[in-house]
Short mmCIF file of C-alpha atoms in Angstrom, two decimals:
data_model
loop_
_atom_site.label_atom_id
_atom_site.label_comp_id
_atom_site.label_asym_id
_atom_site.label_seq_id
_atom_site.Cartn_x
_atom_site.Cartn_y
_atom_site.Cartn_z
CA MET A 1 92.68 58.00 -131.73
CA GLN A 2 92.37 57.37 -135.59
CA GLU A 3 88.60 57.71 -135.38
CA VAL A 4 88.76 61.24 -133.82
CA VAL A 5 88.22 64.14 -135.90
CA ALA A 6 91.50 66.57 -135.81
CA GLN A 7 90.62 70.14 -134.61
CA VAL A 8 90.79 72.69 -132.12
CA TYR A 9 87.55 73.37 -130.20
CA PRO A 10 86.77 77.13 -129.07
CA TRP A 11 87.50 76.73 -125.45
CA GLN A 12 90.98 75.45 -126.73
CA GLN A 13 92.15 78.21 -129.16
CA GLN A 14 94.10 79.90 -126.68
CA ILE A 15 96.14 76.95 -126.07
CA TRP A 16 96.79 76.15 -129.76
CA ASN A 17 97.92 79.94 -130.30
CA THR A 18 100.39 79.36 -127.47
CA LEU A 19 101.77 76.10 -128.73
CA THR A 20 101.83 77.20 -132.64
CA THR A 21 103.36 80.63 -131.69
CA ARG A 22 106.25 79.32 -129.44
CA PHE A 23 106.90 76.30 -131.49
CA PRO A 24 109.82 74.77 -131.96
CA GLU A 25 110.66 76.44 -128.24
CA ILE A 26 107.98 74.50 -126.42
CA GLY A 27 109.83 71.43 -124.91
CA HIS A 28 109.51 67.76 -126.02
CA GLY A 29 107.14 66.49 -123.48
CA LEU A 30 103.39 67.80 -123.44
CA LEU A 31 100.57 66.70 -121.02
CA PHE A 32 97.28 67.31 -122.55
CA TYR A 33 94.56 66.85 -119.75
CA GLY A 34 91.10 67.39 -119.20
CA LYS A 35 87.88 65.58 -118.29
CA LYS A 36 86.06 63.05 -120.60
CA GLY A 37 84.54 65.01 -123.54
CA CYS A 38 86.53 68.22 -123.65
CA GLY A 39 88.34 67.26 -126.79
CA LYS A 40 91.59 66.42 -125.93
CA GLU A 41 92.12 63.91 -128.49
CA ALA A 42 90.67 65.82 -131.32
CA PHE A 43 93.22 68.58 -130.15
CA ALA A 44 96.18 66.30 -129.89
CA LEU A 45 95.75 65.09 -133.37
CA GLN A 46 95.45 68.42 -135.02
CA PHE A 47 98.56 69.67 -133.15
CA LEU A 48 100.69 66.60 -134.12
CA THR A 49 99.07 66.75 -137.73
CA TRP A 50 100.19 70.64 -137.64
CA VAL A 51 103.85 69.53 -136.28
CA LEU A 52 104.29 66.73 -138.89
CA CYS A 53 102.76 69.00 -141.73
CA ALA A 54 105.22 69.85 -144.48
CA ASN A 55 103.49 73.29 -144.90
CA ARG A 56 102.62 74.61 -141.53
CA HIS A 57 104.41 77.40 -141.74
CA GLU A 58 102.32 78.88 -144.39
CA LYS A 59 99.07 79.33 -142.09
CA ASN A 60 98.16 78.46 -138.45
CA GLN A 61 96.67 74.84 -139.61
CA PRO A 62 98.22 71.69 -141.18
CA CYS A 63 97.53 72.03 -144.77
CA GLY A 64 95.73 68.47 -145.27
CA ALA A 65 97.24 68.03 -148.58
CA CYS A 66 101.09 67.38 -148.17
CA GLY A 67 102.54 63.60 -147.98
CA SER A 68 102.75 64.17 -144.28
CA CYS A 69 99.06 64.83 -144.12
CA GLN A 70 98.05 62.12 -146.28
CA TRP A 71 100.06 59.49 -144.37
CA LEU A 72 98.49 60.38 -141.03
CA LYS A 73 95.12 60.16 -142.70
CA SER A 74 95.83 56.64 -143.93
CA ASP A 75 97.43 55.87 -140.76
CA THR A 76 100.40 55.02 -142.26
CA HIS A 77 103.03 57.99 -141.02
CA PRO A 78 106.74 56.64 -140.31
CA ASN A 79 107.32 59.69 -137.74
CA TYR A 80 104.34 58.90 -135.82
CA VAL A 81 103.72 56.24 -132.93
CA TYR A 82 100.55 56.01 -130.74
CA ILE A 83 100.76 53.91 -127.75
CA SER A 84 97.57 52.88 -125.81
CA THR A 85 96.44 49.84 -124.10
CA ASP A 86 96.36 46.42 -126.50
CA ASP A 87 93.38 46.05 -128.49
CA ASP A 88 92.57 42.95 -127.49
CA ASN A 89 92.62 44.14 -123.74
CA LYS A 90 90.49 47.36 -123.11
CA LYS A 91 89.24 46.12 -119.71
CA GLN A 92 88.80 48.99 -116.83
CA ASN A 93 92.15 48.63 -115.50
CA ALA A 94 94.38 47.81 -118.31
CA LYS A 95 97.72 48.84 -118.40
CA ILE A 96 100.39 49.69 -120.98
CA LYS A 97 103.25 47.19 -121.10
CA ILE A 98 106.62 48.08 -120.48
CA GLU A 99 107.41 46.31 -124.05
CA LYS A 100 105.66 49.23 -125.80
CA ILE A 101 107.48 51.91 -124.25
CA ARG A 102 111.05 49.97 -124.88
CA ASP A 103 109.97 49.79 -128.30
CA LEU A 104 110.21 53.53 -128.64
CA LEU A 105 113.95 53.39 -128.43
CA PRO A 106 114.94 53.07 -131.74
CA PHE A 107 112.45 55.40 -132.93
CA VAL A 108 113.48 58.36 -130.77
CA GLN A 109 117.04 57.76 -131.48
CA GLN A 110 117.12 57.33 -135.47
CA THR A 111 118.17 60.18 -137.68
CA VAL A 112 115.45 61.09 -139.93
CA ASP A 113 114.19 64.24 -141.75
CA GLY A 114 111.56 66.12 -140.12
CA TRP A 115 109.83 65.91 -136.57
CA ARG A 116 108.86 62.89 -134.65
CA VAL A 117 105.85 62.41 -132.29
CA ILE A 118 104.70 59.97 -129.91
CA VAL A 119 101.30 59.96 -128.39
CA ILE A 120 100.56 57.90 -125.19
CA ASN A 121 97.03 57.67 -124.32
CA PRO A 122 95.67 56.96 -121.70
CA ALA A 123 98.74 58.21 -119.98
CA GLU A 124 97.26 56.78 -116.56
CA ALA A 125 97.41 53.41 -118.10
CA LEU A 126 101.16 53.48 -117.77
CA ASN A 127 102.21 51.18 -115.01
CA ILE A 128 105.31 51.58 -112.64
CA ALA A 129 107.63 49.69 -115.13
CA SER A 130 106.54 51.63 -118.24
CA SER A 131 106.41 54.56 -116.35
CA ASN A 132 109.96 54.20 -115.46
CA ALA A 133 110.80 53.22 -118.92
CA LEU A 134 109.32 56.52 -120.25
CA LEU A 135 111.13 58.37 -117.83
CA LYS A 136 114.59 57.73 -119.55
CA THR A 137 113.07 58.38 -123.43
CA LEU A 138 111.61 61.89 -121.51
CA GLU A 139 115.19 62.73 -120.19
CA GLU A 140 117.15 61.79 -123.17
CA PRO A 141 114.44 62.14 -126.18
CA GLY A 142 116.68 62.90 -129.15
CA GLU A 143 116.37 65.81 -131.62
CA ARG A 144 113.06 66.83 -133.04
CA VAL A 145 110.94 64.70 -130.57
CA ILE A 146 107.63 65.22 -129.17
CA ILE A 147 105.95 63.27 -126.90
CA ILE A 148 102.21 63.99 -125.99
CA LEU A 149 100.58 62.39 -122.89
CA LEU A 150 96.76 62.31 -122.76
CA ALA A 151 95.23 62.16 -119.30
CA GLU A 152 92.00 62.52 -117.87
CA HIS A 153 93.01 62.07 -114.21
CA TYR A 154 96.71 63.54 -114.73
CA LEU A 155 97.33 63.37 -110.52
CA LYS A 156 97.26 59.72 -111.16
CA LEU A 157 100.77 59.92 -113.25
CA PRO A 158 104.04 59.51 -110.84
CA ALA A 159 105.33 63.18 -110.19
CA THR A 160 108.72 62.03 -111.83
CA ILE A 161 106.57 62.07 -115.09
CA ARG A 162 104.62 65.21 -114.33
CA SER A 163 107.61 67.21 -113.48
CA ARG A 164 108.98 66.52 -117.17
CA LEU A 165 106.03 67.74 -118.93
CA GLN A 166 104.47 70.84 -119.98
CA HIS A 167 100.71 70.89 -118.44
CA PHE A 168 97.91 72.26 -120.58
CA ALA A 169 94.50 71.77 -119.39
CA LEU A 170 91.97 71.49 -122.25
CA ASP A 171 88.69 71.44 -120.25
CA ARG A 172 88.29 75.08 -119.36
CA ILE A 173 85.05 75.58 -120.51
CA ASP A 174 82.69 78.38 -119.31
CA GLN A 175 78.98 78.58 -119.46
CA THR A 176 78.67 80.55 -122.37
CA GLN A 177 80.97 78.32 -124.45
CA PHE A 178 78.97 75.04 -123.18
CA ASP A 179 75.41 77.13 -124.34
CA LEU A 180 76.77 78.08 -127.60
CA PHE A 181 78.15 74.48 -128.49
CA LEU A 182 74.80 72.78 -127.28
CA GLN A 183 73.01 75.42 -129.20
CA GLN A 184 74.87 74.67 -132.55
CA HIS A 185 74.64 70.59 -132.13
CA LEU A 186 71.03 70.60 -130.25
CA PRO A 187 69.16 73.53 -131.27
CA ASP A 188 65.72 72.22 -130.16
CA VAL A 189 67.13 71.13 -126.49
CA GLU A 190 64.81 72.35 -123.77
CA GLU A 191 66.32 74.23 -121.06
CA VAL A 192 65.68 71.41 -118.51
CA LYS A 193 67.28 68.99 -120.86
CA LYS A 194 70.14 71.34 -121.26
CA GLN A 195 70.59 71.78 -117.76
CA LEU A 196 70.58 67.93 -117.20
CA LEU A 197 73.24 67.21 -119.74
CA LEU A 198 75.39 69.87 -118.25
CA ASN A 199 75.20 68.12 -115.21
CA LEU A 200 75.71 64.75 -116.06
CA SER A 201 78.76 65.51 -118.48
CA ASN A 202 80.54 67.65 -115.78
CA GLN A 203 80.05 70.56 -118.56
CA MET A 204 81.86 68.84 -120.95
CA PRO A 205 80.13 69.54 -124.45
CA LEU A 206 81.09 66.62 -126.41
CA GLN A 207 80.12 64.31 -123.63
CA ALA A 208 76.53 66.18 -123.24
CA ILE A 209 76.36 65.48 -127.14
CA LEU A 210 76.69 61.96 -126.60
CA LEU A 211 74.60 61.62 -123.79
CA ALA A 212 71.63 63.36 -125.51
CA ASN A 213 71.63 60.51 -127.56
CA GLU A 214 71.63 57.83 -124.97
CA LYS A 215 68.73 55.43 -125.01
CA TRP A 216 69.06 55.33 -121.45
CA LEU A 217 68.63 58.86 -120.75
CA GLU A 218 64.79 58.46 -121.56
CA LYS A 219 64.53 55.44 -119.13
CA ARG A 220 65.63 56.69 -115.95
CA GLN A 221 61.85 57.64 -114.57
CA ASP A 222 61.15 54.08 -115.50
CA PHE A 223 63.50 52.52 -113.92
CA LEU A 224 63.16 54.78 -110.73
CA GLN A 225 59.63 53.75 -110.46
CA ASP A 226 60.73 49.89 -110.80
CA TRP A 227 63.32 50.59 -108.15
CA PHE A 228 60.83 51.81 -105.77
CA LYS A 229 58.59 49.07 -106.17
CA LEU A 230 61.22 46.53 -105.37
CA VAL A 231 61.57 48.74 -102.26
CA THR A 232 58.20 49.12 -101.21
CA GLN A 233 56.67 45.92 -102.67
CA LYS A 234 59.36 43.49 -101.64
CA ASN A 235 58.68 41.34 -104.70
CA MET A 236 59.59 40.32 -108.30
CA PRO A 237 63.37 41.22 -108.12
CA LEU A 238 63.85 38.65 -110.83
CA ALA A 239 61.26 39.89 -113.49
CA ILE A 240 62.47 43.39 -112.91
CA ALA A 241 65.91 42.30 -113.64
CA THR A 242 64.99 40.36 -116.76
CA LYS A 243 63.35 43.56 -118.07
CA TRP A 244 66.30 45.66 -117.76
CA ASN A 245 68.33 43.19 -119.04
CA LYS A 246 66.36 43.30 -122.21
CA GLU A 247 65.61 47.00 -122.13
CA LEU A 248 69.64 48.21 -122.19
CA ASN A 249 72.86 46.63 -122.61
CA PHE A 250 74.59 46.29 -119.50
CA ALA A 251 77.16 48.97 -119.96
CA ASP A 252 74.49 51.47 -120.48
CA PHE A 253 72.37 50.05 -117.57
CA MET A 254 75.10 50.45 -115.45
CA GLN A 255 76.03 53.90 -116.66
CA MET A 256 72.62 54.94 -115.81
CA PHE A 257 72.16 53.18 -112.42
CA GLU A 258 75.50 54.90 -111.14
CA TYR A 259 74.23 58.40 -112.47
CA LEU A 260 70.84 57.47 -110.24
CA LEU A 261 72.47 56.03 -107.46
CA SER A 262 74.91 58.77 -106.87
CA ASP A 263 72.17 61.34 -106.80
CA VAL A 264 70.45 59.28 -104.00
CA VAL A 265 73.56 59.49 -102.01
CA CYS A 266 73.84 63.41 -102.81
CA LEU A 267 70.34 63.66 -101.53
CA LYS A 268 71.43 62.03 -98.20
CA MET A 269 74.41 64.06 -97.78
CA LEU A 270 72.10 67.38 -98.81
CA GLN A 271 74.35 67.88 -101.80
CA ASN A 272 72.92 69.23 -105.17
CA ILE A 273 71.66 66.17 -107.29
CA LYS A 274 72.34 65.97 -111.03
CA ASN A 275 69.48 64.40 -112.38
CA VAL A 276 67.46 67.56 -111.83
CA ASP A 277 64.31 66.25 -113.69
CA LEU A 278 63.90 63.40 -110.90
CA ASP A 279 62.61 63.03 -107.55
CA PHE A 280 64.61 60.77 -105.33
CA LYS A 281 63.06 62.05 -102.04
CA ASN A 282 60.70 59.19 -101.43
CA LEU A 283 63.40 56.49 -102.57
CA ALA A 284 66.25 57.91 -100.27
CA GLU A 285 64.15 57.57 -97.29
CA TYR A 286 64.47 53.62 -97.52
CA TYR A 287 68.54 53.52 -97.52
CA SER A 288 71.31 54.53 -95.31
CA LEU A 289 74.39 56.04 -96.47
CA ASP A 290 76.13 53.13 -95.53
CA THR A 291 73.77 50.67 -97.43
CA LEU A 292 74.16 52.96 -100.39
CA PHE A 293 78.08 52.89 -100.22
CA THR A 294 77.94 48.87 -100.07
CA ILE A 295 75.79 48.82 -103.28
CA TYR A 296 78.27 51.11 -104.97
CA SER A 297 80.94 48.77 -104.06
CA ASP A 298 79.09 45.84 -105.02
CA LEU A 299 78.55 47.69 -108.40
CA GLN A 300 82.52 48.00 -109.00
CA GLN A 301 82.74 44.21 -108.10
CA SER A 302 80.05 43.56 -110.82
CA LYS A 303 82.01 45.24 -113.68
CA ILE A 304 85.18 43.22 -112.84
CA MET A 305 82.63 39.87 -113.09
CA ILE A 306 81.73 40.84 -116.09
CA GLU A 307 85.12 41.31 -117.54
CA GLN A 308 85.46 37.69 -116.37
CA ASN A 309 82.77 36.70 -118.62
CA VAL A 310 79.90 36.26 -115.79
CA GLN A 311 76.54 36.77 -117.39
CA SER A 312 74.97 40.10 -117.12
CA ASN A 313 71.87 38.82 -116.23
CA LEU A 314 73.12 37.05 -113.02
CA VAL A 315 74.82 40.23 -112.32
CA LEU A 316 71.19 42.35 -112.51
CA ASP A 317 69.65 39.61 -110.58
CA GLN A 318 71.98 40.03 -107.76
CA LEU A 319 71.76 44.01 -107.99
CA CYS A 320 67.64 43.81 -107.76
CA ILE A 321 67.91 41.51 -104.82
CA LYS A 322 70.29 43.67 -103.22
CA LEU A 323 68.19 46.92 -103.84
CA MET A 324 65.19 45.19 -102.54
CA ASN A 325 66.85 43.51 -99.54
CA ILE A 326 67.41 46.42 -97.18
CA ASN A 327 66.86 47.23 -93.51
#
C-alpha cells in the first residue's frame, strides 16, 4: 500500500464526508470493499492519514506537513501497522499468518498519545486461525484504535468478522463518473475502445486506465487468428506457443487469454461479450461448453504449476495442444 497515492476519488466523496463528519463516533472496525480498480487502497490511505494527522480538525483533509504526516510519508509511523501476506509469498492463494495478528496485541493494548490505525489488506487472505485471532482484537480493541480491512470479495470473510465491522462500498461508480474520469486521463480514447475498457474493467476507472496501457490489448486479434488456425488447420501448436511465449510474459498472456476464453463461453451461453471489437462466432462453433470449462479448469492448474516453478513455455505448449485437439 506504500506505493498507492493517498486520495479520495469523486465516487467516494460521500463516504469520505460521512466518515470524517462522524469521527470519532464511527466504531473501531471498518470494512472498505470494492472491485479491483475502484481506488479503495488510496481511500484507506487518505483516511488513515487524516485520522493520524495532528491538524485534521483545521480542514477536511490531512495537512501533509505535521510530524504524523511526515512519518507516514517515510513509512515510519509508530501508530500505524499494515498487515498483508509475506513479501516473499505473494502467490495466488497466499494467506496472512496467525503470528501477524497475534503480534498486534501489544500494539492495541499499549497506552499512547493519539490514535492508532491497523490496515489489513487483502482481508480475504485471513485464514481460519488468523480470523479467529483478529476476532478477539475486534472485540477488545483498546482505546482510540481503528482497524481497517480492505477486501475485493468481502463475502469471503467469515460472518463473525463481517458482523463486527461497518461496511463501506467504494466501487459504486455510475456511467457518468466513469466517462468523466476516462476523459480526463485518456482524452483521445475512441468510443469503441472506451466501451471495451468499460467492459474489461468491470466499470472500474483505475483498472480501465491500467488496461488501456497493457501490451496485450493490441494483440488480442492476432492471438484469436492463431487460435482459429490451431482449430482449423490442426498443426503447428508448438510454433504458435513459442511465438506467444516471446510476445508476452506469462501473466499478461494468461490475462488476455482468460478474457477471450470467457467471451467464447458467453457467446455459447447467449450472453453479452466483453471484447466488443472482436468476432468469436466462427471459433465458438468448434467448442462445446464442457470443453471450454475443461480448458478454464486446466488454466487455473497452470497458474499453480507456474508458482511451483514449472517453465511457462511448457504450460503454453500444453495449452496450444489442448486448444487444437478438440472433438
